[in-house]
Structures are given as C-alpha cells and as structure tokens.
Tab-separated table of C-alpha atoms and ligand atoms in Angstrom:
chain	number	residue	atom	x	y	z
J	1	MET	CA	-48.870	287.647	-81.168
J	2	LYS	CA	-49.541	290.277	-83.799
J	3	THR	CA	-53.161	291.452	-83.954
J	4	LYS	CA	-54.478	292.126	-87.438
J	5	VAL	CA	-57.515	294.339	-88.113
J	6	VAL	CA	-59.521	293.614	-91.290
J	7	LYS	CA	-62.409	295.742	-92.540
J	8	ILE	CA	-65.369	293.664	-93.724
J	9	SER	CA	-68.696	295.013	-94.913
J	10	ALA	CA	-72.068	293.376	-95.430
J	11	ASP	CA	-71.563	293.108	-99.210
J	12	ASP	CA	-68.204	291.339	-99.060
J	13	LYS	CA	-67.981	287.834	-100.511
J	14	ALA	CA	-67.150	284.642	-98.590
J	15	GLU	CA	-63.403	284.891	-99.433
J	16	LYS	CA	-63.140	287.972	-97.243
J	17	TYR	CA	-64.294	285.893	-94.260
J	18	GLU	CA	-61.926	282.969	-94.877
J	19	GLU	CA	-59.164	284.002	-92.495
J	20	ALA	CA	-61.600	284.562	-89.619
J	21	VAL	CA	-63.420	281.306	-90.403
J	22	LEU	CA	-60.132	279.402	-90.333
J	23	TYR	CA	-59.177	280.890	-86.970
J	24	LEU	CA	-62.588	280.066	-85.529
J	25	LYS	CA	-62.580	276.503	-86.873
J	26	THR	CA	-59.182	275.919	-85.261
J	27	ASP	CA	-60.180	277.039	-81.755
J	28	ASN	CA	-58.758	280.552	-82.016
J	29	VAL	CA	-60.655	283.689	-81.031
J	30	VAL	CA	-61.595	286.669	-83.196
J	31	GLY	CA	-62.956	290.144	-82.363
J	32	ILE	CA	-66.234	290.588	-84.244
J	33	PRO	CA	-68.727	293.419	-84.798
J	34	THR	CA	-72.299	293.051	-83.597
J	35	GLU	CA	-75.090	295.623	-83.463
J	36	THR	CA	-74.861	295.798	-79.628
J	37	VAL	CA	-71.117	295.923	-78.895
J	38	TYR	CA	-68.049	294.158	-80.328
J	39	GLY	CA	-67.731	290.506	-79.285
J	40	LEU	CA	-64.760	288.218	-78.668
J	41	ALA	CA	-65.853	285.102	-80.517
J	42	GLY	CA	-64.838	281.452	-80.330
J	43	ASN	CA	-66.376	278.071	-81.202
J	44	ALA	CA	-69.013	277.478	-78.503
J	45	PHE	CA	-68.501	273.706	-78.727
J	46	SER	CA	-64.746	273.947	-78.090
J	47	GLU	CA	-63.379	274.035	-74.543
J	48	LEU	CA	-60.047	275.330	-75.838
J	49	ALA	CA	-61.621	278.239	-77.701
J	50	VAL	CA	-63.707	279.130	-74.649
J	51	LYS	CA	-60.630	278.987	-72.422
J	52	ARG	CA	-58.891	281.398	-74.800
J	53	ILE	CA	-61.826	283.837	-74.586
J	54	PHE	CA	-61.670	283.906	-70.779
J	55	GLU	CA	-57.878	284.311	-70.827
J	56	ALA	CA	-57.778	287.148	-73.367
J	57	LYS	CA	-60.412	289.169	-71.488
J	58	GLY	CA	-59.292	288.296	-67.979
J	59	ARG	CA	-62.929	287.326	-67.402
J	60	PRO	CA	-63.826	285.706	-64.067
J	61	GLN	CA	-64.465	281.984	-64.628
J	62	ASP	CA	-67.927	282.116	-63.067
J	63	ASN	CA	-69.317	284.621	-65.585
J	64	PRO	CA	-71.037	282.663	-68.389
J	65	LEU	CA	-70.929	283.524	-72.096
J	66	ILE	CA	-73.638	284.259	-74.645
J	67	VAL	CA	-73.758	281.900	-77.638
J	68	HIS	CA	-74.516	283.527	-81.013
J	69	ILE	CA	-76.354	281.866	-83.887
J	70	SER	CA	-77.261	283.054	-87.373
J	71	GLU	CA	-80.862	281.843	-87.443
J	72	PHE	CA	-83.471	280.428	-85.096
J	73	SER	CA	-83.206	276.809	-86.292
J	74	GLU	CA	-79.637	276.633	-84.935
J	75	ILE	CA	-80.992	276.930	-81.383
J	76	TYR	CA	-81.937	273.241	-81.241
J	77	ASP	CA	-78.263	272.215	-80.960
J	78	LEU	CA	-77.717	274.480	-77.977
J	79	VAL	CA	-80.737	273.975	-75.745
J	80	SER	CA	-82.599	270.940	-74.437
J	81	GLU	CA	-86.021	272.551	-74.672
J	82	VAL	CA	-87.559	275.344	-76.746
J	83	PRO	CA	-90.661	276.667	-74.953
J	84	SER	CA	-93.271	278.442	-77.055
J	85	VAL	CA	-92.387	281.774	-75.397
J	86	ALA	CA	-88.901	281.466	-76.885
J	87	GLU	CA	-90.407	281.111	-80.352
J	88	MET	CA	-92.669	284.079	-79.725
J	89	LEU	CA	-89.769	286.256	-78.596
J	90	ALA	CA	-87.585	285.171	-81.505
J	91	LYS	CA	-90.345	285.963	-83.978
J	92	GLU	CA	-90.620	289.451	-82.551
J	93	PHE	CA	-87.011	290.387	-81.730
J	94	TRP	CA	-84.587	288.141	-83.655
J	95	PRO	CA	-82.305	288.883	-85.266
J	96	GLY	CA	-81.615	291.596	-82.711
J	97	PRO	CA	-80.399	292.629	-79.259
J	98	LEU	CA	-82.240	290.038	-77.157
J	99	THR	CA	-80.557	287.136	-75.320
J	100	MET	CA	-82.661	284.264	-73.975
J	101	ILE	CA	-81.574	281.976	-71.144
J	102	LEU	CA	-82.789	278.402	-71.697
J	103	PRO	CA	-81.914	274.916	-70.387
J	104	LYS	CA	-78.629	273.892	-72.025
J	105	SER	CA	-78.080	270.893	-74.288
J	106	GLU	CA	-75.349	268.331	-73.645
J	107	LYS	CA	-73.340	269.669	-76.576
J	108	ILE	CA	-72.617	272.942	-74.802
J	109	PRO	CA	-69.625	272.529	-72.492
J	110	PHE	CA	-69.999	273.726	-68.899
J	111	CYS	CA	-67.110	276.171	-69.349
J	112	VAL	CA	-69.452	278.241	-71.597
J	113	THR	CA	-72.169	278.400	-68.943
J	114	ALA	CA	-69.832	278.674	-65.931
J	115	GLY	CA	-71.232	275.401	-64.612
J	116	LEU	CA	-74.906	276.409	-64.943
J	117	ASP	CA	-77.534	274.096	-66.478
J	118	SER	CA	-78.764	276.968	-68.622
J	119	VAL	CA	-77.273	278.673	-71.669
J	120	ALA	CA	-77.624	282.211	-73.030
J	121	VAL	CA	-78.499	282.369	-76.763
J	122	ARG	CA	-78.763	285.293	-79.173
J	123	CYS	CA	-79.171	285.807	-82.903
J	124	PRO	CA	-77.464	289.133	-83.722
J	125	SER	CA	-78.725	291.332	-86.547
J	126	HIS	CA	-75.328	292.632	-87.668
J	127	PRO	CA	-74.950	291.252	-91.203
J	128	VAL	CA	-71.204	290.617	-90.838
J	129	ALA	CA	-71.686	288.692	-87.577
J	130	ARG	CA	-74.423	286.545	-89.092
J	131	LYS	CA	-72.505	285.828	-92.283
J	132	LEU	CA	-69.457	284.859	-90.227
J	133	ILE	CA	-71.475	282.425	-88.084
J	134	LYS	CA	-73.051	280.954	-91.240
J	135	ASN	CA	-69.730	280.593	-93.020
J	136	CYS	CA	-68.172	278.871	-89.980
J	137	GLY	CA	-71.133	276.567	-89.506
J	138	LEU	CA	-70.556	276.933	-85.752
J	139	PRO	CA	-72.338	278.715	-82.909
J	140	LEU	CA	-70.006	281.393	-81.531
J	141	ALA	CA	-69.617	282.062	-77.822
J	142	ALA	CA	-68.870	285.776	-77.563
J	143	PRO	CA	-68.723	288.071	-74.551
J	144	SER	CA	-67.988	291.752	-75.094
J	145	ALA	CA	-64.476	292.179	-76.531
J	146	ASN	CA	-63.064	294.372	-73.763
J	147	ILE	CA	-60.737	293.670	-70.862
J	148	SER	CA	-63.096	292.657	-68.046
J	149	GLY	CA	-64.315	295.656	-66.070
J	150	LYS	CA	-63.624	298.212	-68.817
J	151	PRO	CA	-66.383	299.883	-70.856
J	152	SER	CA	-67.635	297.606	-73.642
J	153	PRO	CA	-66.191	298.255	-77.114
J	154	THR	CA	-68.392	299.842	-79.753
J	155	LYS	CA	-65.639	300.353	-82.352
J	156	ALA	CA	-62.884	298.055	-83.669
J	157	ILE	CA	-60.277	300.498	-82.318
J	158	HIS	CA	-61.613	299.948	-78.767
J	159	VAL	CA	-61.058	296.201	-79.170
J	160	PHE	CA	-57.571	296.818	-80.547
J	161	LYS	CA	-56.666	299.051	-77.605
J	162	ASP	CA	-57.765	296.403	-75.083
J	163	LEU	CA	-56.667	293.193	-76.798
J	164	ASP	CA	-53.721	294.087	-79.059
J	165	GLY	CA	-51.190	291.237	-78.893
J	166	LYS	CA	-53.681	288.880	-77.215
J	167	ILE	CA	-55.800	287.798	-80.190
J	168	PRO	CA	-54.859	287.182	-83.836
J	169	LEU	CA	-57.655	289.025	-85.630
J	170	ILE	CA	-60.274	291.747	-85.271
J	171	ILE	CA	-62.981	292.270	-87.889
J	172	ASP	CA	-63.830	295.956	-88.279
J	173	GLY	CA	-67.495	296.112	-89.298
J	174	GLY	CA	-68.038	299.762	-88.338
J	175	GLU	CA	-69.462	301.321	-85.212
J	176	SER	CA	-72.013	299.258	-83.227
J	177	GLU	CA	-75.462	300.660	-83.894
J	178	GLU	CA	-77.061	300.003	-80.496
J	179	GLY	CA	-74.048	300.777	-78.296
J	180	VAL	CA	-75.149	298.742	-75.244
J	181	GLU	CA	-75.152	295.002	-74.688
J	182	SER	CA	-78.221	292.890	-75.384
J	183	THR	CA	-81.255	292.593	-73.146
J	184	VAL	CA	-80.970	289.310	-71.200
J	185	ILE	CA	-84.167	287.478	-70.227
J	186	SER	CA	-84.352	284.180	-68.367
J	187	LEU	CA	-86.992	281.739	-69.582
J	188	CYS	CA	-85.911	279.183	-66.967
J	189	THR	CA	-87.989	280.812	-64.228
J	190	PRO	CA	-91.780	280.235	-63.817
J	191	VAL	CA	-92.322	283.891	-64.811
J	192	PRO	CA	-89.798	285.288	-67.346
J	193	LYS	CA	-87.219	287.471	-65.618
J	194	LEU	CA	-85.281	290.413	-67.013
J	195	LEU	CA	-81.669	289.942	-65.917
J	196	ARG	CA	-80.025	292.743	-67.904
J	197	PRO	CA	-81.820	295.612	-69.642
J	198	GLY	CA	-80.864	296.459	-73.221
J	199	ASN	CA	-82.480	298.023	-76.246
J	200	VAL	CA	-85.263	295.469	-76.407
J	201	THR	CA	-87.133	297.229	-73.631
J	202	LEU	CA	-89.155	295.917	-70.705
J	203	THR	CA	-92.292	297.406	-72.266
J	204	GLU	CA	-91.657	295.508	-75.510
J	205	LEU	CA	-91.066	292.256	-73.590
J	206	GLN	CA	-94.246	292.762	-71.569
J	207	ARG	CA	-96.188	293.271	-74.788
J	208	VAL	CA	-95.222	289.757	-75.921
J	209	LEU	CA	-94.989	287.927	-72.593
J	210	GLY	CA	-97.441	289.698	-70.318
J	211	ASN	CA	-95.908	289.459	-66.888
J	212	VAL	CA	-92.120	289.964	-66.676
J	213	LEU	CA	-90.158	290.159	-63.420
J	214	VAL	CA	-87.174	292.492	-63.153
J	215	ASP	CA	-84.165	291.136	-61.316
J	216	ASP	CA	-83.199	293.225	-58.275
J	217	ALA	CA	-79.638	293.543	-59.533
J	218	VAL	CA	-80.783	295.595	-62.556
J	219	LEU	CA	-80.930	298.877	-60.648
J	220	ASN	CA	-79.552	297.991	-57.214
J	221	PRO	CA	-76.140	297.020	-55.906
J	222	LEU	CA	-75.864	293.455	-54.683
J	223	LYS	CA	-76.210	292.922	-50.972
J	224	GLU	CA	-73.510	291.020	-49.069
J	225	GLY	CA	-73.832	287.274	-49.746
J	226	GLU	CA	-76.828	287.673	-52.092
J	227	LYS	CA	-77.266	284.963	-54.739
J	228	VAL	CA	-77.252	286.351	-58.270
J	229	SER	CA	-79.422	285.197	-61.171
J	230	SER	CA	-76.997	286.669	-63.691
J	231	PRO	CA	-73.392	286.225	-62.555
J	232	GLY	CA	-72.236	289.173	-64.712
J	233	MET	CA	-74.191	291.554	-62.483
J	234	LYS	CA	-71.917	291.037	-59.504
J	235	TYR	CA	-68.812	292.436	-61.118
J	236	LYS	CA	-67.588	295.990	-61.292
J	237	HIS	CA	-68.381	296.988	-64.830
J	238	TYR	CA	-67.971	299.620	-67.470
J	239	SER	CA	-65.609	301.645	-65.306
J	240	PRO	CA	-63.458	304.391	-66.681
J	241	ASP	CA	-60.535	305.452	-64.455
J	242	ALA	CA	-62.383	308.680	-63.618
J	243	GLN	CA	-64.785	308.741	-60.697
J	244	VAL	CA	-68.258	308.919	-62.243
J	245	VAL	CA	-71.076	310.564	-60.252
J	246	ILE	CA	-74.703	310.652	-61.402
J	247	LEU	CA	-76.629	313.801	-60.479
J	248	LYS	CA	-80.428	313.741	-60.290
J	249	GLY	CA	-82.330	317.014	-60.598
J	250	SER	CA	-82.711	320.095	-62.775
J	251	TYR	CA	-80.144	321.262	-65.305
J	252	SER	CA	-79.559	324.541	-63.474
J	253	ASP	CA	-78.841	322.677	-60.199
J	254	PHE	CA	-76.528	320.371	-62.165
J	255	CYS	CA	-74.541	323.366	-63.465
J	256	SER	CA	-74.220	324.981	-60.027
J	257	TYR	CA	-73.130	321.717	-58.419
J	258	VAL	CA	-70.552	320.882	-61.103
J	259	ASN	CA	-69.144	324.402	-61.453
J	260	GLU	CA	-68.538	324.573	-57.689
J	261	ARG	CA	-66.535	321.345	-57.832
J	262	LYS	CA	-64.562	322.134	-60.938
J	263	THR	CA	-60.932	321.004	-60.971
J	264	GLU	CA	-58.552	320.734	-63.921
J	265	ASN	CA	-59.727	317.233	-64.778
J	266	THR	CA	-63.476	317.536	-64.223
J	267	TYR	CA	-65.829	316.612	-67.037
J	268	ALA	CA	-69.583	316.426	-67.480
J	269	MET	CA	-71.977	314.291	-69.521
J	270	VAL	CA	-75.159	316.136	-70.422
J	271	PHE	CA	-78.139	315.693	-72.735
J	272	ASP	CA	-78.121	317.149	-76.258
J	273	ASP	CA	-78.756	320.920	-76.367
J	274	GLU	CA	-77.399	321.324	-72.822
J	275	GLY	CA	-73.962	322.690	-71.908
J	276	ASP	CA	-74.686	326.427	-71.602
J	277	GLY	CA	-73.630	327.692	-68.193
J	278	LEU	CA	-71.225	324.805	-67.526
J	279	ASN	CA	-67.633	325.789	-66.796
J	280	VAL	CA	-66.149	322.345	-67.464
J	281	GLU	CA	-65.548	320.385	-70.661
J	282	PHE	CA	-68.631	318.320	-71.451
J	283	PHE	CA	-69.870	315.510	-73.686
J	284	SER	CA	-73.407	315.435	-75.069
J	285	TYR	CA	-74.439	311.821	-74.735
J	286	GLY	CA	-77.816	311.850	-76.459
J	287	LYS	CA	-81.363	313.128	-76.477
J	288	LYS	CA	-83.101	313.294	-73.092
J	289	ASN	CA	-85.807	310.592	-72.840
J	290	ASP	CA	-84.596	308.871	-76.040
J	291	TYR	CA	-82.993	305.644	-74.843
J	292	ARG	CA	-81.634	304.625	-78.225
J	293	SER	CA	-79.872	307.920	-78.682
J	294	LEU	CA	-78.502	307.851	-75.097
J	295	SER	CA	-77.171	304.304	-75.372
J	296	ASN	CA	-75.441	304.937	-78.640
J	297	LYS	CA	-72.440	306.999	-77.490
J	298	LEU	CA	-72.328	305.970	-73.834
J	299	PHE	CA	-69.375	303.557	-73.866
J	300	ASP	CA	-67.458	305.586	-76.403
J	301	ILE	CA	-67.613	308.602	-74.068
J	302	LEU	CA	-66.641	306.525	-71.019
J	303	ARG	CA	-63.551	305.421	-72.932
J	304	GLU	CA	-62.780	308.946	-74.079
J	305	LEU	CA	-62.779	310.117	-70.458
J	306	ASP	CA	-59.820	307.804	-69.860
J	307	GLU	CA	-57.998	309.096	-72.919
J	308	LYS	CA	-58.397	312.653	-71.668
J	309	GLY	CA	-57.124	311.701	-68.212
J	310	ALA	CA	-60.393	312.694	-66.532
J	311	LYS	CA	-60.389	312.455	-62.722
J	312	GLN	CA	-64.112	313.011	-62.188
J	313	CYS	CA	-67.173	313.132	-64.406
J	314	PHE	CA	-70.642	314.297	-63.410
J	315	VAL	CA	-73.502	312.830	-65.425
J	316	ARG	CA	-77.064	314.009	-65.999
J	317	CYS	CA	-79.324	311.211	-64.772
J	318	PRO	CA	-81.607	309.513	-67.322
J	319	ASP	CA	-85.166	308.803	-66.217
J	320	ASP	CA	-85.839	305.478	-64.588
J	321	ASN	CA	-88.839	304.758	-66.801
J	322	SER	CA	-88.714	301.305	-68.313
J	323	ASP	CA	-87.303	302.427	-71.663
J	324	ASP	CA	-84.245	304.048	-70.140
J	325	LEU	CA	-83.320	301.071	-67.932
J	326	ALA	CA	-80.338	299.979	-70.024
J	327	VAL	CA	-78.611	303.357	-69.928
J	328	LEU	CA	-79.307	303.830	-66.230
J	329	ASN	CA	-78.130	300.272	-65.449
J	330	ARG	CA	-74.781	300.813	-67.234
J	331	LEU	CA	-74.267	304.297	-65.778
J	332	LEU	CA	-75.011	303.090	-62.242
J	333	ARG	CA	-72.274	300.497	-62.597
J	334	ALA	CA	-69.817	302.938	-64.198
J	335	ALA	CA	-70.529	305.185	-61.202
J	336	ALA	CA	-70.301	302.333	-58.679
J	337	PHE	CA	-73.839	303.430	-57.642
J	338	ARG	CA	-72.744	306.970	-56.671
J	339	VAL	CA	-75.964	308.954	-57.215
J	340	ILE	CA	-76.629	312.380	-55.693
J	341	ASP	CA	-80.141	313.801	-55.614
J	342	LEU	CA	-80.033	317.567	-56.075
J	343	GLY	CA	-83.729	317.916	-55.355
J	344	ASP	CA	-86.871	318.423	-57.422
J	345	GLY	CA	-87.079	320.041	-60.801
J	346	VAL	CA	-86.647	319.066	-64.401
H	1	LIG	P1	-71.375	289.819	-71.878
H	1	LIG	O1	-71.382	288.787	-72.917
H	1	LIG	O2	-70.016	290.199	-71.377
H	1	LIG	O3	-72.149	290.989	-72.319
H	1	LIG	O4	-72.118	289.206	-70.617
H	1	LIG	C1	-73.133	288.211	-70.740
H	1	LIG	C2	-74.160	288.371	-69.656
H	1	LIG	O5	-75.106	287.312	-69.739
H	1	LIG	C3	-73.561	288.325	-68.254
H	1	LIG	O6	-74.206	289.278	-67.441
H	1	LIG	C4	-73.869	286.914	-67.818
H	1	LIG	O7	-73.932	286.791	-66.423
H	1	LIG	C5	-75.221	286.656	-68.495
H	1	LIG	N1	-75.434	285.210	-68.695
H	1	LIG	C6	-74.850	284.420	-69.615
H	1	LIG	N2	-75.274	283.138	-69.487
H	1	LIG	C7	-76.141	283.119	-68.456
H	1	LIG	C8	-76.917	282.096	-67.822
H	1	LIG	N3	-76.850	280.835	-68.227
H	1	LIG	N4	-77.711	282.458	-66.793
H	1	LIG	C9	-77.784	283.747	-66.377
H	1	LIG	N5	-77.062	284.765	-66.931
H	1	LIG	C10	-76.254	284.453	-67.953
H	2	LIG	MG1	-69.279	292.334	-71.000
C-alpha cells in the first residue's frame, strides 16, 4: 500500500478533507494531527476499522483506544451515563488534552475498549482533527500513530517513518502543540482517579473535582501480577533504542557523572541554558520547572536519538511536583525506570 501525506490547515475547505472522510467512512484508517500527539484514526463504531488500527500499530489487543469527538453533545452516543463531574470537566478542559473514562454505551464495540465496560472519550482542540470528525459525522477511535512501544509521533514525518506502507493516508497538520498524550482520568471509580498524567495537570483537576486519586502506575513500575486500572500502563513505552538513564541531582554532578561515562555514542538531555561543561552532544529539552515547555520536544528528541544511533542518553530529572508528572511519567518509561540519585543539590 502506498502511503500518501496531505497537508491540511485549519482554514482549508471541506473538499480538502474529502479523501480522508471517504477512507474513514469505508473502515480505513488515517493518520491525523491532534494537539497532543498524532493519532491513528478509524470509525469507532466499526469493528473492521478498529481491527485495522490494532494491526497497523502492532498494538496489544488488551490495550483500549480513546474515542475522539468534535463537541460535547456527541458523548451521549458513546457512554451510558454522563455524571455531572463529566460536564464540569468538559466545561473547563474541552476541547483539549483531557480524556475521561466513563461507562460505555452499547454502540461502542468491545474491541475498542479491549473488553472493558468503560470507554475513554476526548474532544481534541486541534482544528483539523475536529473538522475531520465533524465532516465524517463519526466518532474516531485513535491511539497514538506510532508502532507500539516507540515514542509517540508529534510530526507527520514521525507517523510516515513508522507506518509507511501500512496505512493509505496521513494528514499533516503541523507539529503537535502539547507534545505528550492526553491526561486520562477515570470517572468510573467512587473518587476520580488519574490514570495517565498529561498537560491538564493534577492541580487543575483537583481545582474542579476536589479529591483526585493518582494511580500507582503513574510513577511506579508495575509489580508482578498487579492488576492495572489503565492497561496501557503495563507496556514498555516511548523507548528509543538507546539506553535512557535519568539522573537526579545538581547540574555540576550531572556533568561529572556523564563526562566520566562518555563513549562515542553518549548523549545528554538537559534543561535550556545548560550544556556548559558537558563533553557529550546534548539536546535542550525545555525550561526547568516549565512542564509545557519540557513536554513539547520530548518525543521528538527521543526519536532523534535513534536517528543519531545513540547507545546511551543521560537525562536531567524533572521535578516530581504535580505539574511535571506527565514529563516524568514518560521519561520513566523511556528509561525503563532507571533513575540514579546523585545526591542533594539543585
Ligand atoms: P494511547 O491512545 O495510545 O495514547 O493510549 C490510550 C490510553 O488510555 C492507554 O493507556 C489506555 O490503557 C487508556 N485507556 C483507554 N480506554 C480505557 C479504559 N476504558 N479504561 C482505562 N484506561 C483506558
Ligand atoms: Mg500510545
């Protein structure tokens, strides 16, 4: 199959979307831009389309998909119950990078939810994604458009590199603004539970909901035999081929540690304005303590490490305050939870 890439911008008219709409209406899958990361979209009501999503990504069958809608009113087709907290969250954060888990309706096939009675729903803010959903008149199931296990795609070229020949069409809507996947919150538990941190932060959720639990899997590896609330958390994720190691501690200790272990293929990821004193090639991945800036280039850099043939990469550790949870969560998985504490200091 030949994979075509088409640039579409927010101002483009409906005709520009026709090819993608036709593919989606006929159970085919299309790579689409969203403000979090690129998605691999298919009709959420079609078992065939959903099967094609899983096949193209090589996604494990027990990892459910997020269903995307273009406005709140479309939620009623997907879920059996809309609690008032869902309305409150939507009012505050939709369209945007927040996914809510709610009891599923009968219209949603179990292949979307990996057999669960709940479904994940999100209304993205990317204008091209929303226009596409509107023009199709269908909710779109869309996981990140990468080969399972690889860093999520934040540019159309990332999708092309992973899925060339496996899907008919990719819409290039520019670089994803957020750069990390959506925050996932379950509203099926007595107290709402954060399953995956994203750029709608825990603090923002607490402001609307009051008490919010944080799933253990957010910052900890799963224990043997442990039951997961969010099946996606149990898989190796976001991994470049290089061995990633997170270093906690001061910048000067970071430099000493990395310089001592320098080999030909050693790289570093540091905060903006750092890099002096390092004897290895480095990437600046964003402003220290600014989670939106740190999340923005994260996956792009993880992919670039592979392109450069990196063997190891040492990363400055973001804080574990609630706003930085998304970046830390993704880095911990990219590093397979390899964290070294170099001691006190800033
Ligand atoms: P992705 O779309 O690849 O970013 O992954 C979607 C994430 O949402 C995964 O971590 C899934 O496990 C999670 N998810 C989707 N549906 C559900 C659900 N019904 N219950 C719990 N987690 C879900
Ligand atoms: Mg994913």
